[in-house]
Amino acid sequence: MSVATTSSPLERLKAILGEIADLRHAEAILDWDSRVSMPPAGAQARAEASATLTRLAHEQFVSDEVGELLDELSSVEEEKDAALIRVTRREWDRSRRVPTELAGEMSHANGVAVAAWDEAKASSDFASFIPHLERQLELKHRYIECFPETETAYDVLLEDYEEEMTTDQVVDVFDRVKQELVPLIERHRQRPVDGTLLRGPFPVSGQREAGRRVLQAFGYEDATWRIDETPHPFASKPGVGDIRLTTHTDENDLTSLFSTMHEFGHGVYEFDIDDGFSRTPLGRGTSSAIHESQSRTWENLVGRSPGFWHWFYPQLQEIFPEQLAGVAEGSFVAAINAVQPGLIRGDADEVTYGLHIILRFELERELLAGTVAVRDLPEVWNTRMKEYLGVDVPDDAHGVLQDMHWSVGMFGYFPTYQLGNVISVQIWERVRADLGDLQEQFARGEFSSLREWLREQIYRHGSTYPPRELLRRVTGSDLDPEPYLEYLRAKFA
Amino acid sequence: MSVATTSSPLERLKAILGEIADLRHAEAILDWDSRVSMPPAGAQARAEASATLTRLAHEQFVSDEVGELLDELSSVEEEKDAALIRVTRREWDRSRRVPTELAGEMSHANGVAVAAWDEAKASSDFASFIPHLERQLELKHRYIECFPETETAYDVLLEDYEEEMTTDQVVDVFDRVKQELVPLIERHRQRPVDGTLLRGPFPVSGQREAGRRVLQAFGYEDATWRIDETPHPFASKPGVGDIRLTTHTDENDLTSLFSTMHEFGHGVYEFDIDDGFSRTPLGRGTSSAIHESQSRTWENLVGRSPGFWHWFYPQLQEIFPEQLAGVAEGSFVAAINAVQPGLIRGDADEVTYGLHIILRFELERELLAGTVAVRDLPEVWNTRMKEYLGVDVPDDAHGVLQDMHWSVGMFGYFPTYQLGNVISVQIWERVRADLGDLQEQFARGEFSSLREWLREQIYRHGSTYPPRELLRRVTGSDLDPEPYLEYLRAKFA
C-alpha cells in the first residue's frame, strides 16, 4: 500500500488503519448482503470474495510497518491518541500470534461449517454436524496454543470478546446467578402462565408497523438507519451514517418487536460513537458484554417495562384490534414478562435466559477439556436442560443445534450475553440515580433523556476505555451480579 | 499479496486475477448497495471504502509481477488461455499508462461531481455544475495524453468501452443513420399519436407483478437473480450465481416494464457466461455495444414485438382491468411503438432514440475540441434538440442535465448505445435465418430457443472474442447500419 512517507508516524498509522477500516466496511456489507439480499446461488463466489478481503485486511494489519509505527508511538500522551495506540497495539499483538495459514483455515472452516450447521439444523441431524464441530474444536486448540503464556485455555477465547475478563470471574458470577435463578424458576414453574394471549396470529405487516413506531420514538431516522428481515437477526455498522438493523418476524408471536428493540440497542451504541473515531479501531463498541448490556437495556429494561407499555399498548391494540381489544394492559404486560422455562435461548424470558447461557458456558469448557465428547453432546445437553429448566428436548434442532455460534467458531462468546444482562442493571442503577425513575417519561413515549445519558456516559467513547474501566467510570464498581439479582427478585419473585 | 510461488506462471496469474476479481466483486456490491439499499447519510464513508478497493485492485493489477507473468505467457497456445492473456495484456497495458495519482483524481472527481450533478439536476441549475464538468474535461485531456500514439483524441475514450472502434467509423455509421432518421421522424411528426392510452395511472404493485411474470417467462429464477427499485436502473453481476437487475417504477407510465426487459438483456448475457471464466477478465461481456445490443434485443426486438404482446397483453389487461379493458391489443401495441419526439433519452422510442445519441456524440467531441465551451452547452443543446427533434427544452433538468454519464467522466460511452441498436438488428437477422420467425413462439410465451441461440453464439464466450471478431463470427459481417435501417423502415415507415 502506498501511504505518503512524508507524514508523521501517527498520520501514517491512521492512514493504514483507515484502509483496513475500508476493507472491513466492505466485509461488513458483503456479510450483510449475504444475509439479507444475496440470491442463494451467489454463496460460493461470495465466500471467495469475503475470504480475500479478510486476508488482505489481516496481512495489512499484521505488517512489520504497523508494528514499527506502534513502537514509535508508544509514548504519545494525548488521551485519544494514547487510546488508539493502546487498542491497536493489543489487537496487533494478538493478530500477529496467529499464523496466516491458521487464520485462513479458520475462515474457511467457518464458511463450510455454517452451511453444514444450517442443513443439520433443518433436518435435526446432529451426526452430520459432528465432523465440523470436531474440526472447529481442533482449530480452537491450535488457536489457543498461539497464546502459551495464558494459563487457562478458555481465557484466550474470552479475551477475544471481553478484554481482561477471566474464566474464574465468569464462574464466580455465574455460580452466584445460578444459585438464585434455580429456586426462582422453580417457584414460577408451580404457577404456569396462560400464554394463549400472545399466540396471535399477528400479521407480519402489523408487526413491522409496530416496530417502526417504536424505533422512531427511540430515535431511528431514515437518513441513517435501515431495517430488514433475516432468519438470524443482527445489527451492523459498515461505516459512519449507516446503521443496519435486522429482525425476524413470525406471525405466531410478537418476538420480532423485542428482537427489533434488542438490535436497536446495538445500533444506537454504534451510531452514537463520536464520528472522529471513524476508520480507526476506536470507532466501535468496546466489548461484547458492554454491547449486549445495551441491547438488553433497550429490549428489557425499556421494552418490557410498565411505562413503555403504558405508552405503546394502546397503539399495539390499534394495530391488532381483533387480537388485543379484549386484553387489558396489565394482562398483556404480565404475559410478555411471564417466566416460563422453554427450549430456545432466543425466546427465553429474563429469568430463564441466564440458565441457557450457563449451560453453554459449561459445555464449551467441557468440550475444550475433552471431558465431554462431541458425539455425546446431545445427550449431555438434553440431560442438563431437564435438570436446569425442567424441559424435555424433543430433537436436536430445538436443542444443541439451535444456535449458529459454534459453527462459526465462536467459543467464548456466549458468556458475554449473560454478562451483558448483569452489566445492564449495574448501569441502570446509575441511570436511575442520575435521572430518577424514567417510567413516567416512557409512559409519554419519551426516551431521549435516557439515550442522551447513555450517549454521554458510554456510547460516544467507542473503544476509548476498555470494558472494565468503562464500567468503573460509569458505575463506580467492578462487575457485580447483585444489582441484577435484586432487579430479578423485585420484578419476578 | 501472497500467492504460492511453486505454481505455474498461468496459475500464478490466475490467482492474482482472482484476487482482483474478488475486490471488484466487493466494489460491485458496494456500488449496488449505494444505489439500492444504503441510507443516504452513509455516502461519505462509502466513497472512502470504494476508493480504497478501487485503488487496491488497480495497484495489484498494474504490478510488475503481472507484467512479467504476461511476458512469460505471451506464447500460450490453448485458445482460452490465449484469450485470457490477450485480454489481460490489453487491460494491463492501458492501466499502466495511467499514473496512480491521475486514477485517484479521476475516482475522486467522479464522487464529487455525481453528487453535484444530482443537486444541479434537482434544481435545474446548470451553473452550479459547470466547474465539475470543466474539471472532468480537464481530467479527460490528461487521460488522453497518456496515449500519445493515438492520433484522434476521442478514439482513446471509445477504446475504453469498445475495443478497436474508431471515431471515424462511428461518424460514418451515425451520418448514415441520421440521414434516414430525420425524414422518418418528420413524417411521424405530421401524424401525432394519441398517448393518453398509456398514461395510467398504473399502480406500482401491478407493474411489479407484470415485470415478474415477464422475467419468469424469459428465464429469471429466484435462486440466482433479484430485482430492486432504483432511480437510475442498471444491472450488476458481482459474481457467479448473483445477477441483480434494477428498475424504476412510475405509476404514470409503463416504462418500468421496458426498463426491466432492458436490464434483463444485460443480466442474461452475464448470467450465461461460462462459469469457467469466473474470477478472470474473460468472465464478463465483451464490450459496451455488444452488451447494449442484448439489452435492446430483449427490450425492443422481443419486448415491443407483436408476438410478445399477443401472449402478454391479456395478462396485462388482467392486472390492470380498469385501465386496459377497453383498449384493443392492436391499439396498445401501436401506442407502445408510437414515434414521438421527446425530451428524454431514456423515454425515447426506437426511432428518435438514435438522434438523442448522435447529439451527445457530437457534443462530446466539440467539448473535447473546445469548439463548444461548457458554459454555452445548454444553449447549444437546446438549439440542436429543436433542430433534430423539433422539441423545445423547458429547463436544463429536462435537457443537458438529464443524464448522469458526464458527471462520472463517462465520455465515449453514449455512442455504444446506438451502436448496440445497430448491432442488435444485425444479430437478429442471423437469429431469424437460423430459427425462422419467432413471433409464433413469443405468442405462446416461449423464449427459450432464442435465449439458447444467444447463449450458444454470444453469451457463453464472455470476453473470449473482441467485439468486432464476435460480430463477424456471429453475423459474417462487420458493423453495418443497413439491417437496422431496413428494420426501422419496415416497422415505422
Coordinates of N, CA and C in Angstrom, one line a residue, chain A residues 241-307:
Chain A
G241 N -22.8 6.9 9.6 CA -24.1 7.3 8.9 C -24.8 6.1 8.2
D242 N -24.5 4.9 8.7 CA -25.1 3.7 8.0 C -25.3 2.6 9.0
I243 N -26.4 2.6 9.7 CA -26.7 1.7 10.8 C -27.8 0.7 10.3
R244 N -27.5 -0.6 10.3 CA -28.4 -1.6 9.7 C -28.9 -2.5 10.8
L245 N -30.2 -2.5 11.0 CA -30.8 -3.5 11.9 C -31.5 -4.6 11.1
T246 N -31.6 -5.7 11.7 CA -32.4 -6.8 11.1 C -33.3 -7.4 12.2
T247 N -34.4 -8.0 11.7 CA -35.3 -8.7 12.6 C -35.9 -9.9 11.9
H248 N -36.6 -10.7 12.7 CA -37.2 -11.9 12.1 C -38.7 -11.9 12.6
T249 N -39.6 -11.8 11.6 CA -41.0 -11.6 12.0 C -41.7 -12.9 11.7
D250 N -42.4 -13.4 12.8 CA -43.2 -14.6 12.7 C -44.6 -14.3 13.2
E251 N -45.6 -14.6 12.4 CA -46.9 -14.2 12.8 C -47.5 -14.9 14.0
N252 N -46.8 -15.9 14.5 CA -47.3 -16.7 15.7 C -46.9 -16.0 17.0
D253 N -46.0 -15.0 17.0 CA -45.7 -14.4 18.2 C -45.2 -13.0 18.0
L254 N -44.9 -12.3 19.1 CA -44.5 -10.9 18.9 C -43.0 -10.7 19.2
T255 N -42.3 -11.8 19.0 CA -40.8 -11.8 19.3 C -40.1 -10.7 18.4
S256 N -40.6 -10.5 17.2 CA -39.9 -9.6 16.3 C -39.8 -8.2 17.0
L257 N -40.8 -7.8 17.8 CA -40.8 -6.5 18.4 C -39.6 -6.4 19.4
F258 N -39.4 -7.4 20.2 CA -38.4 -7.4 21.2 C -37.0 -7.6 20.5
S259 N -37.0 -8.4 19.4 CA -35.7 -8.5 18.7 C -35.3 -7.2 18.0
T260 N -36.3 -6.4 17.5 CA -36.1 -5.1 16.9 C -35.5 -4.2 18.0
M261 N -36.1 -4.2 19.2 CA -35.6 -3.3 20.2 C -34.2 -3.7 20.7
H262 N -33.9 -5.0 20.7 CA -32.6 -5.5 21.0 C -31.6 -5.0 20.0
E263 N -31.9 -5.2 18.8 CA -30.9 -4.8 17.7 C -30.8 -3.2 17.7
F264 N -31.8 -2.5 18.1 CA -31.7 -1.1 18.2 C -30.6 -0.7 19.2
G265 N -30.6 -1.5 20.3 CA -29.6 -1.2 21.4 C -28.2 -1.3 20.8
H266 N -27.9 -2.4 20.0 CA -26.6 -2.5 19.4 C -26.4 -1.3 18.4
G267 N -27.4 -1.0 17.6 CA -27.3 0.0 16.6 C -27.1 1.4 17.2
V268 N -27.8 1.7 18.2 CA -27.6 3.1 18.8 C -26.3 3.3 19.4
Y269 N -25.8 2.2 20.0 CA -24.4 2.3 20.6 C -23.4 2.7 19.5
E270 N -23.5 2.0 18.4 CA -22.6 2.2 17.3 C -22.8 3.6 16.6
F271 N -24.1 4.0 16.5 CA -24.5 5.2 15.9 C -23.9 6.4 16.7
D272 N -24.0 6.3 18.0 CA -23.7 7.5 18.8 C -22.2 7.6 19.1
I273 N -21.3 6.7 18.6 CA -19.9 6.8 18.7 C -19.4 8.1 18.0
D274 N -18.5 8.9 18.6 CA -18.1 10.1 18.0 C -17.5 9.8 16.6
D275 N -18.0 10.6 15.6 CA -17.5 10.4 14.2 C -16.0 10.6 14.1
G276 N -15.4 11.3 15.0 CA -14.0 11.5 14.9 C -13.2 10.2 15.1
F277 N -13.8 9.1 15.6 CA -13.2 7.8 15.7 C -13.3 7.0 14.4
S278 N -14.0 7.5 13.4 CA -14.3 6.7 12.3 C -13.0 6.2 11.6
R279 N -13.1 5.1 11.0 CA -12.0 4.5 10.3 C -10.8 4.2 11.2
T280 N -11.0 4.1 12.5 CA -10.0 3.6 13.4 C -10.6 2.5 14.3
P281 N -9.7 1.8 15.0 CA -10.2 0.7 15.9 C -11.0 1.3 17.1
L282 N -10.9 2.6 17.3 CA -11.7 3.2 18.4 C -13.2 3.4 18.0
G283 N -13.5 3.3 16.7 CA -14.8 3.6 16.2 C -15.8 2.5 16.3
R284 N -15.8 1.7 17.4 CA -16.8 0.6 17.6 C -16.9 0.4 19.1
G285 N -18.0 -0.3 19.5 CA -18.3 -0.6 20.9 C -17.1 -1.3 21.5
T286 N -16.9 -1.1 22.8 CA -15.7 -1.5 23.4 C -15.6 -3.0 23.7
S287 N -16.7 -3.7 23.9 CA -16.7 -5.2 24.1 C -18.0 -5.8 23.8
S288 N -18.0 -7.1 23.8 CA -19.3 -7.8 23.5 C -20.3 -7.6 24.7
A289 N -19.7 -7.7 25.9 CA -20.7 -7.7 27.1 C -21.2 -6.3 27.2
I290 N -20.4 -5.2 27.0 CA -20.9 -3.9 27.1 C -22.0 -3.7 25.9
H291 N -21.7 -4.2 24.8 CA -22.6 -4.1 23.7 C -23.9 -4.8 24.1
E292 N -23.8 -6.0 24.6 CA -25.0 -6.8 24.9 C -25.8 -6.1 26.1
S293 N -25.0 -5.4 27.0 CA -25.7 -4.7 28.0 C -26.7 -3.6 27.4
Q294 N -26.3 -3.0 26.3 CA -27.1 -2.0 25.7 C -28.3 -2.6 24.9
S295 N -28.1 -3.7 24.2 CA -29.2 -4.3 23.6 C -30.2 -4.8 24.6
R296 N -29.7 -5.3 25.7 CA -30.7 -5.8 26.8 C -31.4 -4.6 27.5
T297 N -30.7 -3.5 27.6 CA -31.3 -2.3 28.1 C -32.5 -1.9 27.3
W298 N -32.3 -1.8 26.0 CA -33.5 -1.3 25.2 C -34.5 -2.4 25.0
E299 N -34.1 -3.7 25.0 CA -35.1 -4.7 24.9 C -35.9 -5.0 26.1
N300 N -35.2 -5.0 27.3 CA -35.8 -5.4 28.5 C -36.1 -4.3 29.5
L301 N -35.0 -3.5 29.8 CA -35.2 -2.5 30.9 C -36.2 -1.4 30.4
V302 N -36.1 -1.1 29.1 CA -37.1 -0.2 28.5 C -38.3 -1.0 27.9
G303 N -38.0 -2.0 27.0 CA -39.0 -2.6 26.2 C -40.0 -3.6 26.9
R304 N -39.6 -4.0 28.1 CA -40.6 -4.8 28.9 C -41.0 -4.1 30.2
S305 N -40.8 -2.8 30.2 CA -41.2 -2.0 31.4 C -42.7 -1.6 31.4
P306 N -43.3 -1.3 32.5 CA -44.7 -0.9 32.5 C -44.9 0.5 31.9
G307 N -43.9 1.4 32.1 CA -44.1 2.7 31.5 C -44.1 2.6 30.0

